[in-house]
Amino acid sequence: MSFLKRNLSNHVCYFLGWFLTKRGTFKKDWEAVLIKVVMVVGLPALAFNGFMSDTSVGEVKTQLAILLVGFLFYIILGIIAKYFYIKYEKDVRDALTMSTVFASTTFFGIPIVTALFGNESSVPANIFNIPYRVFLYSLGFIVMSKSVAPLIATEVQTVKTTIVDVGQNSVMAQQTVGEIKAAKKKAVVTNLKQIFLNPILIATLIGFTFWVTQLIPGIKVVPDQIKIGSGKLFSPLRLDNTFPPLFKITKTLEGICTPLAWLAIGITLAKGNFKEAMADKKVWYGTMMKVIFAPTVGLLLTIVFAAIGKTTGAWHLDTIGLSVIVIMLAAPPASVIVAYSINYKKQPLLTSNLTLTATLFSIIVLPIWVIVTTAIGATSLFTY
């Protein structure tokens, strides 16, 4: 299937989701249901299935290099992005910075790269998303949950008023402080659960373990169950071959991921108020930073790693790895950041409007990024 046909299919789905929502056939609150199905059922199946393939020491090294690119990207951009918003007040700066750093790589990015590059993109996409999830629920939470100065002042005044109202009752004051600490502790526990109990991350780690264990000498003892008599042996953990009925189930569940995600994106576009969003210059600036600057940083970092790998012979990065990283980073802001923004009252309107406009512009610029990464990926740096 040509790039034009693959690109056309996602745009048709976006339009269909938008049109049916505007018409009233789809309800606006269906977006949350579709996202839930994709995140809990479709994407975990896609993540696991991507590792049901042959591997080698060189391939494992490549994926570890992609993992390192991911960690360095979030560390570097997490540090420098705020300086591009230095002229804004702190709560605006925090909201724009986190919206720039964290893209919707899982819900928006993975279905697109899978549609464009097939199952070959599943392994690098899910490996790259490991540091994404770690930093999203740690750095993202810490920054977005920090109280801004006026809010701190209000909270301090509230505590003072409470103490006065109870007649300087120290017990009541301690209870107030204790409640605040308990709330923070609960939030930290919740975020740790979101990191380590995330079904996509669990499926990725299980799949990666099954994938890597193929390198253990002597583990390939199961005859080919698909092509009987081929003489090829597989690891017992290659469930696509050793237990085809189970793999058929996960493969079927994987198939719901892309169309549902694209329809949900169409619903998102139908829900938003573009006129209001585009009237804010901060939204325009943040959108350009998200869909152009962030993927450019990822592109340059990947080129550097590819050069180091080729020079030292330690690993090699190919066109698909490059494209996966850049395309996923060009996705709109992560919905988790918007949720943090709403929950902690840190510029919720700004992050919502930014997500709306960035979603539209991501759809527009993604084909350009595909062309750019394909052209760079065709150079000797990414071909062997």
mmCIF file of C-alpha atoms in Angstrom:
data_model
loop_
_atom_site.group_PDB
_atom_site.id
_atom_site.type_symbol
_atom_site.label_atom_id
_atom_site.label_comp_id
_atom_site.label_asym_id
_atom_site.label_seq_id
_atom_site.Cartn_x
_atom_site.Cartn_y
_atom_site.Cartn_z
ATOM 1 C CA MET A 1 0.000 0.000 0.000
ATOM 2 C CA SER A 2 1.407 3.383 -0.998
ATOM 3 C CA PHE A 3 2.043 6.216 1.429
ATOM 4 C CA LEU A 4 -0.757 8.211 -0.228
ATOM 5 C CA LYS A 5 -3.317 5.462 0.401
ATOM 6 C CA ARG A 6 -2.229 4.985 4.012
ATOM 7 C CA ASN A 7 -2.308 8.730 4.654
ATOM 8 C CA LEU A 8 -5.693 9.031 2.971
ATOM 9 C CA SER A 9 -7.224 6.307 5.146
ATOM 10 C CA ASN A 10 -6.447 8.082 8.424
ATOM 11 C CA HIS A 11 -7.701 11.426 7.132
ATOM 12 C CA VAL A 12 -10.954 9.796 6.003
ATOM 13 C CA CYS A 13 -11.394 8.332 9.497
ATOM 14 C CA TYR A 14 -10.680 11.730 11.102
ATOM 15 C CA PHE A 15 -13.292 13.322 8.852
ATOM 16 C CA LEU A 16 -15.786 10.536 9.511
ATOM 17 C CA GLY A 17 -15.448 10.972 13.282
ATOM 18 C CA TRP A 18 -15.811 14.743 12.918
ATOM 19 C CA PHE A 19 -18.754 14.552 10.515
ATOM 20 C CA LEU A 20 -20.749 11.960 12.465
ATOM 21 C CA THR A 21 -20.250 13.942 15.677
ATOM 22 C CA LYS A 22 -21.349 17.200 14.080
ATOM 23 C CA ARG A 23 -24.341 15.400 12.617
ATOM 24 C CA GLY A 24 -25.276 13.976 16.011
ATOM 25 C CA THR A 25 -24.816 10.306 15.096
ATOM 26 C CA PHE A 26 -21.836 10.108 17.458
ATOM 27 C CA LYS A 27 -22.192 11.593 20.933
ATOM 28 C CA LYS A 28 -19.413 13.882 22.088
ATOM 29 C CA ASP A 29 -18.841 11.842 25.230
ATOM 30 C CA TRP A 30 -18.140 8.718 23.153
ATOM 31 C CA GLU A 31 -14.584 9.973 22.756
ATOM 32 C CA ALA A 32 -13.710 8.882 26.314
ATOM 33 C CA VAL A 33 -15.166 5.407 25.731
ATOM 34 C CA LEU A 34 -13.252 4.907 22.480
ATOM 35 C CA ILE A 35 -10.020 6.090 24.089
ATOM 36 C CA LYS A 36 -10.538 3.699 27.013
ATOM 37 C CA VAL A 37 -11.068 0.731 24.702
ATOM 38 C CA VAL A 38 -7.968 1.602 22.688
ATOM 39 C CA MET A 39 -5.778 2.141 25.756
ATOM 40 C CA VAL A 40 -6.913 -0.918 27.739
ATOM 41 C CA VAL A 41 -7.532 -3.450 24.946
ATOM 42 C CA GLY A 42 -6.157 -2.432 21.554
ATOM 43 C CA LEU A 43 -2.768 -0.918 22.395
ATOM 44 C CA PRO A 44 -1.680 -3.618 24.907
ATOM 45 C CA ALA A 45 -2.424 -6.267 22.263
ATOM 46 C CA LEU A 46 -0.521 -4.240 19.662
ATOM 47 C CA ALA A 47 2.434 -3.797 22.021
ATOM 48 C CA PHE A 48 2.642 -7.517 22.817
ATOM 49 C CA ASN A 49 2.197 -8.689 19.228
ATOM 50 C CA GLY A 50 5.008 -6.459 18.028
ATOM 51 C CA PHE A 51 7.516 -8.589 19.925
ATOM 52 C CA MET A 52 6.339 -11.856 18.382
ATOM 53 C CA SER A 53 9.132 -11.844 15.794
ATOM 54 C CA ASP A 54 12.663 -13.102 15.326
ATOM 55 C CA THR A 55 15.466 -11.155 16.948
ATOM 56 C CA SER A 56 19.234 -10.914 17.132
ATOM 57 C CA VAL A 57 21.860 -9.361 19.362
ATOM 58 C CA GLY A 58 22.155 -6.464 16.933
ATOM 59 C CA GLU A 59 18.398 -5.845 16.993
ATOM 60 C CA VAL A 60 18.352 -5.804 20.807
ATOM 61 C CA LYS A 61 21.207 -3.275 20.801
ATOM 62 C CA THR A 62 19.224 -1.112 18.382
ATOM 63 C CA GLN A 63 16.177 -1.105 20.653
ATOM 64 C CA LEU A 64 18.311 -0.288 23.694
ATOM 65 C CA ALA A 65 19.728 2.671 21.726
ATOM 66 C CA ILE A 66 16.161 3.842 21.018
ATOM 67 C CA LEU A 67 15.397 3.474 24.728
ATOM 68 C CA LEU A 68 18.393 5.684 25.561
ATOM 69 C CA VAL A 69 17.312 8.247 22.944
ATOM 70 C CA GLY A 70 13.946 8.373 24.701
ATOM 71 C CA PHE A 71 15.391 8.963 28.159
ATOM 72 C CA LEU A 72 17.775 11.659 26.896
ATOM 73 C CA PHE A 73 15.023 13.378 24.906
ATOM 74 C CA TYR A 74 12.768 13.816 27.933
ATOM 75 C CA ILE A 75 15.650 14.903 30.150
ATOM 76 C CA ILE A 76 16.954 17.445 27.641
ATOM 77 C CA LEU A 77 13.612 18.873 26.514
ATOM 78 C CA GLY A 78 12.330 18.843 30.096
ATOM 79 C CA ILE A 79 15.219 21.173 30.982
ATOM 80 C CA ILE A 80 15.361 23.516 27.988
ATOM 81 C CA ALA A 81 11.692 23.832 26.942
ATOM 82 C CA LYS A 82 10.761 26.168 29.804
ATOM 83 C CA TYR A 83 13.243 28.793 28.575
ATOM 84 C CA PHE A 84 11.219 29.211 25.380
ATOM 85 C CA TYR A 85 8.308 30.330 27.571
ATOM 86 C CA ILE A 86 10.335 32.414 30.020
ATOM 87 C CA LYS A 87 8.336 35.588 29.304
ATOM 88 C CA TYR A 88 5.124 34.047 30.649
ATOM 89 C CA GLU A 89 4.050 33.749 34.271
ATOM 90 C CA LYS A 90 4.937 30.491 35.990
ATOM 91 C CA ASP A 91 1.656 28.620 35.695
ATOM 92 C CA VAL A 92 1.436 29.418 31.962
ATOM 93 C CA ARG A 93 5.096 28.490 31.526
ATOM 94 C CA ASP A 94 4.615 25.142 33.281
ATOM 95 C CA ALA A 95 1.519 24.266 31.261
ATOM 96 C CA LEU A 96 3.154 25.153 27.926
ATOM 97 C CA THR A 97 6.403 23.376 28.819
ATOM 98 C CA MET A 98 4.751 20.093 29.748
ATOM 99 C CA SER A 99 2.472 20.306 26.713
ATOM 100 C CA THR A 100 5.579 20.650 24.541
ATOM 101 C CA VAL A 101 7.541 17.850 26.207
ATOM 102 C CA PHE A 102 4.822 15.194 26.355
ATOM 103 C CA ALA A 103 3.024 14.226 23.176
ATOM 104 C CA SER A 104 0.143 11.825 22.827
ATOM 105 C CA THR A 105 2.599 9.194 21.605
ATOM 106 C CA THR A 106 0.479 6.253 22.734
ATOM 107 C CA PHE A 107 -3.040 7.105 21.621
ATOM 108 C CA PHE A 108 -2.233 9.376 18.662
ATOM 109 C CA GLY A 109 1.266 8.319 17.590
ATOM 110 C CA ILE A 110 1.359 4.508 17.725
ATOM 111 C CA PRO A 111 -1.755 3.900 15.551
ATOM 112 C CA ILE A 112 -0.317 6.226 12.907
ATOM 113 C CA VAL A 113 3.182 4.682 12.765
ATOM 114 C CA THR A 114 1.632 1.203 12.776
ATOM 115 C CA ALA A 115 -0.582 2.120 9.830
ATOM 116 C CA LEU A 116 2.379 3.644 7.978
ATOM 117 C CA PHE A 117 5.088 1.070 8.665
ATOM 118 C CA GLY A 118 3.266 -2.065 9.805
ATOM 119 C CA ASN A 119 4.288 -4.318 12.683
ATOM 120 C CA GLU A 120 7.963 -3.443 12.191
ATOM 121 C CA SER A 121 7.258 -0.144 13.927
ATOM 122 C CA SER A 122 5.604 -1.708 16.980
ATOM 123 C CA VAL A 123 8.812 -2.685 18.803
ATOM 124 C CA PRO A 124 10.640 0.686 18.514
ATOM 125 C CA ALA A 125 7.408 2.584 19.231
ATOM 126 C CA ASN A 126 6.738 0.740 22.483
ATOM 127 C CA ILE A 127 10.393 0.783 23.547
ATOM 128 C CA PHE A 128 10.519 4.554 23.010
ATOM 129 C CA ASN A 129 7.359 4.908 25.075
ATOM 130 C CA ILE A 130 8.885 3.371 28.205
ATOM 131 C CA PRO A 131 10.741 6.575 29.241
ATOM 132 C CA TYR A 132 7.712 8.564 28.061
ATOM 133 C CA ARG A 133 5.486 6.888 30.636
ATOM 134 C CA VAL A 134 8.103 7.140 33.383
ATOM 135 C CA PHE A 135 8.572 10.900 32.917
ATOM 136 C CA LEU A 136 4.898 11.651 32.162
ATOM 137 C CA TYR A 137 3.759 10.321 35.538
ATOM 138 C CA SER A 138 6.735 11.704 37.462
ATOM 139 C CA LEU A 139 8.056 14.945 35.955
ATOM 140 C CA GLY A 140 4.700 15.818 34.398
ATOM 141 C CA PHE A 141 2.894 15.280 37.688
ATOM 142 C CA ILE A 142 5.462 17.177 39.780
ATOM 143 C CA VAL A 143 5.428 20.247 37.532
ATOM 144 C CA MET A 144 1.691 20.382 36.914
ATOM 145 C CA SER A 145 0.727 19.767 40.556
ATOM 146 C CA LYS A 146 2.957 22.564 41.895
ATOM 147 C CA SER A 147 0.874 25.383 43.291
ATOM 148 C CA VAL A 148 1.434 28.803 41.761
ATOM 149 C CA ALA A 149 2.175 31.785 43.994
ATOM 150 C CA PRO A 150 -1.382 33.180 44.315
ATOM 151 C CA LEU A 151 -2.721 29.718 45.083
ATOM 152 C CA ILE A 152 -0.068 29.159 47.725
ATOM 153 C CA ALA A 153 -0.948 32.477 49.294
ATOM 154 C CA THR A 154 -4.619 31.542 49.293
ATOM 155 C CA GLU A 155 -3.898 28.169 50.888
ATOM 156 C CA VAL A 156 -1.720 29.757 53.535
ATOM 157 C CA GLN A 157 -4.416 32.314 54.292
ATOM 158 C CA THR A 158 -7.009 29.508 54.456
ATOM 159 C CA VAL A 159 -4.888 27.602 56.947
ATOM 160 C CA LYS A 160 -4.393 30.770 59.020
ATOM 161 C CA THR A 161 -8.121 31.490 58.960
ATOM 162 C CA THR A 162 -8.878 27.930 59.973
ATOM 163 C CA ILE A 163 -6.507 28.193 62.916
ATOM 164 C CA VAL A 164 -8.062 31.490 64.001
ATOM 165 C CA ASP A 165 -11.587 30.166 63.582
ATOM 166 C CA VAL A 166 -10.899 27.264 65.873
ATOM 167 C CA GLY A 167 -9.396 29.508 68.432
ATOM 168 C CA GLN A 168 -5.788 28.583 67.770
ATOM 169 C CA ASN A 169 -6.716 24.958 68.174
ATOM 170 C CA SER A 170 -3.452 23.173 67.345
ATOM 171 C CA VAL A 171 -5.172 19.831 66.918
ATOM 172 C CA MET A 172 -7.360 21.180 64.113
ATOM 173 C CA ALA A 173 -4.341 22.826 62.496
ATOM 174 C CA GLN A 174 -2.455 19.547 62.559
ATOM 175 C CA GLN A 175 -5.440 17.817 61.000
ATOM 176 C CA THR A 176 -5.460 20.347 58.157
ATOM 177 C CA VAL A 177 -1.752 19.822 57.491
ATOM 178 C CA GLY A 178 -2.234 16.077 57.769
ATOM 179 C CA GLU A 179 -5.012 16.124 55.186
ATOM 180 C CA ILE A 180 -2.777 18.009 52.754
ATOM 181 C CA LYS A 181 0.048 15.511 53.247
ATOM 182 C CA ALA A 182 -2.348 12.589 52.871
ATOM 183 C CA ALA A 183 -3.702 14.030 49.611
ATOM 184 C CA LYS A 184 -0.181 14.440 48.227
ATOM 185 C CA LYS A 185 0.774 10.915 49.283
ATOM 186 C CA LYS A 186 -2.349 9.533 47.625
ATOM 187 C CA ALA A 187 -1.524 11.383 44.408
ATOM 188 C CA VAL A 188 2.026 9.979 44.397
ATOM 189 C CA VAL A 189 0.735 6.426 44.925
ATOM 190 C CA THR A 190 -1.797 6.905 42.124
ATOM 191 C CA ASN A 191 0.919 8.050 39.724
ATOM 192 C CA LEU A 192 3.189 5.137 40.643
ATOM 193 C CA LYS A 193 0.310 2.793 39.859
ATOM 194 C CA GLN A 194 -0.230 4.541 36.529
ATOM 195 C CA ILE A 195 3.432 3.935 35.686
ATOM 196 C CA PHE A 196 3.864 0.328 36.769
ATOM 197 C CA LEU A 197 0.307 -1.013 36.410
ATOM 198 C CA ASN A 198 -0.259 0.515 32.986
ATOM 199 C CA PRO A 199 -1.561 -2.331 30.773
ATOM 200 C CA ILE A 200 0.437 -1.113 27.772
ATOM 201 C CA LEU A 201 3.687 -0.992 29.761
ATOM 202 C CA ILE A 202 2.993 -4.429 31.249
ATOM 203 C CA ALA A 203 2.322 -5.858 27.761
ATOM 204 C CA THR A 204 5.515 -4.176 26.482
ATOM 205 C CA LEU A 205 7.682 -5.619 29.265
ATOM 206 C CA ILE A 206 6.206 -9.111 28.876
ATOM 207 C CA GLY A 207 6.605 -8.971 25.104
ATOM 208 C CA PHE A 208 10.168 -7.628 25.370
ATOM 209 C CA THR A 209 11.084 -10.437 27.797
ATOM 210 C CA PHE A 210 9.670 -13.086 25.444
ATOM 211 C CA TRP A 211 11.480 -11.427 22.539
ATOM 212 C CA VAL A 212 14.901 -11.242 24.187
ATOM 213 C CA THR A 213 14.813 -14.781 25.607
ATOM 214 C CA GLN A 214 15.015 -16.087 22.028
ATOM 215 C CA LEU A 215 18.740 -15.345 22.287
ATOM 216 C CA ILE A 216 19.207 -17.962 25.034
ATOM 217 C CA PRO A 217 21.197 -20.872 23.510
ATOM 218 C CA GLY A 218 19.121 -24.005 23.071
ATOM 219 C CA ILE A 219 15.759 -22.393 23.815
ATOM 220 C CA LYS A 220 14.442 -22.927 20.294
ATOM 221 C CA VAL A 221 13.003 -26.435 20.615
ATOM 222 C CA VAL A 222 9.405 -26.138 19.351
ATOM 223 C CA PRO A 223 8.858 -27.179 15.729
ATOM 224 C CA ASP A 224 7.139 -24.760 13.374
ATOM 225 C CA GLN A 225 3.384 -24.993 14.036
ATOM 226 C CA ILE A 226 2.406 -22.822 11.081
ATOM 227 C CA LYS A 227 4.397 -24.485 8.308
ATOM 228 C CA ILE A 228 4.560 -28.113 9.343
ATOM 229 C CA GLY A 229 7.771 -29.788 8.237
ATOM 230 C CA SER A 230 9.672 -26.573 7.554
ATOM 231 C CA GLY A 231 12.384 -27.704 9.952
ATOM 232 C CA LYS A 232 12.465 -24.364 11.720
ATOM 233 C CA LEU A 233 12.478 -24.311 15.523
ATOM 234 C CA PHE A 234 11.020 -21.638 17.813
ATOM 235 C CA SER A 235 11.231 -20.587 21.439
ATOM 236 C CA PRO A 236 8.283 -21.838 23.547
ATOM 237 C CA LEU A 237 7.553 -18.158 24.261
ATOM 238 C CA ARG A 238 6.955 -17.341 20.579
ATOM 239 C CA LEU A 239 3.214 -17.642 21.077
ATOM 240 C CA ASP A 240 2.467 -16.628 17.498
ATOM 241 C CA ASN A 241 3.908 -19.999 16.490
ATOM 242 C CA THR A 242 3.627 -22.231 19.552
ATOM 243 C CA PHE A 243 0.041 -21.265 20.385
ATOM 244 C CA PRO A 244 -1.579 -19.747 17.259
ATOM 245 C CA PRO A 245 -5.151 -19.604 18.711
ATOM 246 C CA LEU A 246 -4.032 -17.202 21.482
ATOM 247 C CA PHE A 247 -2.087 -15.096 19.025
ATOM 248 C CA LYS A 248 -5.155 -14.936 16.786
ATOM 249 C CA ILE A 249 -7.105 -13.398 19.680
ATOM 250 C CA THR A 250 -4.494 -10.713 20.395
ATOM 251 C CA LYS A 251 -4.146 -10.044 16.669
ATOM 252 C CA THR A 252 -7.901 -9.470 16.401
ATOM 253 C CA LEU A 253 -7.867 -7.120 19.402
ATOM 254 C CA GLU A 254 -4.923 -5.252 17.885
ATOM 255 C CA GLY A 255 -7.039 -4.510 14.826
ATOM 256 C CA ILE A 256 -9.503 -2.308 16.735
ATOM 257 C CA CYS A 257 -6.760 0.074 17.801
ATOM 258 C CA THR A 258 -6.178 2.218 14.710
ATOM 259 C CA PRO A 259 -9.741 2.897 13.441
ATOM 260 C CA LEU A 260 -11.127 3.625 16.914
ATOM 261 C CA ALA A 261 -8.239 5.978 17.684
ATOM 262 C CA TRP A 262 -8.761 7.881 14.443
ATOM 263 C CA LEU A 263 -12.518 8.165 14.976
ATOM 264 C CA ALA A 264 -11.891 9.470 18.516
ATOM 265 C CA ILE A 265 -9.540 12.118 17.111
ATOM 266 C CA GLY A 266 -12.330 13.205 14.751
ATOM 267 C CA ILE A 267 -14.709 13.491 17.714
ATOM 268 C CA THR A 268 -12.104 15.607 19.543
ATOM 269 C CA LEU A 269 -11.921 18.018 16.613
ATOM 270 C CA ALA A 270 -15.726 18.253 16.490
ATOM 271 C CA LYS A 271 -15.957 19.098 20.203
ATOM 272 C CA GLY A 272 -13.535 22.007 20.133
ATOM 273 C CA ASN A 273 -14.011 25.711 19.545
ATOM 274 C CA PHE A 274 -11.318 26.595 16.997
ATOM 275 C CA LYS A 275 -12.268 30.261 16.834
ATOM 276 C CA GLU A 276 -11.700 30.692 20.554
ATOM 277 C CA ALA A 277 -8.535 28.601 20.582
ATOM 278 C CA MET A 278 -6.874 30.375 17.668
ATOM 279 C CA ALA A 279 -7.554 33.810 19.138
ATOM 280 C CA ASP A 280 -4.872 33.126 21.775
ATOM 281 C CA LYS A 281 -1.301 33.817 20.621
ATOM 282 C CA LYS A 282 0.048 31.522 23.331
ATOM 283 C CA VAL A 283 -1.868 28.653 21.759
ATOM 284 C CA TRP A 284 -0.327 29.357 18.347
ATOM 285 C CA TYR A 285 3.161 29.548 19.819
ATOM 286 C CA GLY A 286 2.695 26.390 21.867
ATOM 287 C CA THR A 287 1.300 24.534 18.855
ATOM 288 C CA MET A 288 4.333 25.368 16.710
ATOM 289 C CA MET A 289 6.648 24.333 19.525
ATOM 290 C CA LYS A 290 4.782 21.040 19.848
ATOM 291 C CA VAL A 291 4.516 19.938 16.223
ATOM 292 C CA ILE A 292 7.775 21.460 14.901
ATOM 293 C CA PHE A 293 10.305 22.149 17.666
ATOM 294 C CA ALA A 294 9.842 18.986 19.778
ATOM 295 C CA PRO A 295 10.127 16.549 16.835
ATOM 296 C CA THR A 296 13.123 18.522 15.527
ATOM 297 C CA VAL A 297 14.910 17.927 18.836
ATOM 298 C CA GLY A 298 14.053 14.230 18.566
ATOM 299 C CA LEU A 299 15.289 14.174 14.954
ATOM 300 C CA LEU A 300 18.654 15.762 15.824
ATOM 301 C CA LEU A 301 19.128 13.492 18.828
ATOM 302 C CA THR A 302 18.399 10.400 16.738
ATOM 303 C CA ILE A 303 20.848 11.535 14.036
ATOM 304 C CA VAL A 304 23.546 11.965 16.688
ATOM 305 C CA PHE A 305 22.890 8.488 18.073
ATOM 306 C CA ALA A 306 22.876 6.990 14.587
ATOM 307 C CA ALA A 307 26.254 8.622 13.882
ATOM 308 C CA ILE A 308 27.712 7.364 17.181
ATOM 309 C CA GLY A 309 26.391 3.866 16.518
ATOM 310 C CA LYS A 310 27.761 3.740 12.995
ATOM 311 C CA THR A 311 31.158 5.127 14.024
ATOM 312 C CA THR A 312 31.615 2.755 16.951
ATOM 313 C CA GLY A 313 29.744 -0.209 15.501
ATOM 314 C CA ALA A 314 27.797 -0.500 18.759
ATOM 315 C CA TRP A 315 24.340 -0.320 17.140
ATOM 316 C CA HIS A 316 22.524 0.891 14.066
ATOM 317 C CA LEU A 317 19.320 2.877 13.671
ATOM 318 C CA ASP A 318 17.212 2.467 10.545
ATOM 319 C CA THR A 319 14.631 4.573 8.742
ATOM 320 C CA ILE A 320 11.705 3.057 10.643
ATOM 321 C CA GLY A 321 13.289 3.785 14.029
ATOM 322 C CA LEU A 322 13.956 7.382 12.997
ATOM 323 C CA SER A 323 10.461 7.877 11.591
ATOM 324 C CA VAL A 324 8.756 6.339 14.623
ATOM 325 C CA ILE A 325 10.546 8.663 17.043
ATOM 326 C CA VAL A 326 9.926 11.856 15.076
ATOM 327 C CA ILE A 327 6.306 11.128 14.096
ATOM 328 C CA MET A 328 5.295 10.218 17.645
ATOM 329 C CA LEU A 329 6.900 13.402 18.999
ATOM 330 C CA ALA A 330 4.918 15.462 16.468
ATOM 331 C CA ALA A 331 1.641 14.294 18.042
ATOM 332 C CA PRO A 332 -0.490 16.774 20.057
ATOM 333 C CA PRO A 333 -0.040 17.142 23.839
ATOM 334 C CA ALA A 334 -0.747 14.110 26.000
ATOM 335 C CA SER A 335 -4.256 13.949 27.446
ATOM 336 C CA VAL A 336 -2.706 13.231 30.851
ATOM 337 C CA ILE A 337 -1.184 16.729 30.878
ATOM 338 C CA VAL A 338 -4.616 18.213 30.162
ATOM 339 C CA ALA A 339 -6.047 16.106 32.986
ATOM 340 C CA TYR A 340 -3.336 17.370 35.374
ATOM 341 C CA SER A 341 -4.056 20.915 34.232
ATOM 342 C CA ILE A 342 -7.761 20.572 34.980
ATOM 343 C CA ASN A 343 -7.254 18.716 38.261
ATOM 344 C CA TYR A 344 -4.716 21.196 39.670
ATOM 345 C CA LYS A 345 -6.328 24.281 38.074
ATOM 346 C CA LYS A 346 -3.202 25.162 36.133
ATOM 347 C CA GLN A 347 -4.342 26.861 32.916
ATOM 348 C CA PRO A 348 -6.934 24.213 31.927
ATOM 349 C CA LEU A 349 -8.391 26.375 29.144
ATOM 350 C CA LEU A 350 -4.939 26.968 27.664
ATOM 351 C CA THR A 351 -3.959 23.285 27.619
ATOM 352 C CA SER A 352 -7.347 22.254 26.209
ATOM 353 C CA ASN A 353 -7.173 24.840 23.411
ATOM 354 C CA LEU A 354 -3.552 23.952 22.714
ATOM 355 C CA THR A 355 -4.442 20.267 22.408
ATOM 356 C CA LEU A 356 -7.266 21.104 20.000
ATOM 357 C CA THR A 357 -5.144 23.220 17.645
ATOM 358 C CA ALA A 358 -2.119 20.926 17.920
ATOM 359 C CA THR A 359 -4.303 17.954 16.945
ATOM 360 C CA LEU A 360 -5.365 19.737 13.754
ATOM 361 C CA PHE A 361 -1.839 20.902 12.910
ATOM 362 C CA SER A 362 -0.364 17.472 13.691
ATOM 363 C CA ILE A 363 -2.665 15.972 11.075
ATOM 364 C CA ILE A 364 -1.411 18.591 8.606
ATOM 365 C CA VAL A 365 2.342 18.348 9.298
ATOM 366 C CA LEU A 366 2.695 14.590 9.868
ATOM 367 C CA PRO A 367 2.919 13.839 6.127
ATOM 368 C CA ILE A 368 5.728 16.403 5.931
ATOM 369 C CA TRP A 369 7.598 14.712 8.780
ATOM 370 C CA VAL A 370 7.143 11.344 7.058
ATOM 371 C CA ILE A 371 8.759 12.752 3.902
ATOM 372 C CA VAL A 372 11.608 14.367 5.887
ATOM 373 C CA THR A 373 12.414 11.249 7.909
ATOM 374 C CA THR A 374 12.167 9.011 4.848
ATOM 375 C CA ALA A 375 14.621 11.244 2.981
ATOM 376 C CA ILE A 376 17.092 11.382 5.890
ATOM 377 C CA GLY A 377 16.591 7.680 6.550
ATOM 378 C CA ALA A 378 17.658 6.916 2.975
ATOM 379 C CA THR A 379 21.145 8.332 3.645
ATOM 380 C CA SER A 380 24.129 6.142 4.448
ATOM 381 C CA LEU A 381 23.758 7.019 8.134
ATOM 382 C CA PHE A 382 20.625 4.873 8.415
ATOM 383 C CA THR A 383 21.229 2.284 5.696
ATOM 384 C CA TYR A 384 23.593 -0.659 5.955
#
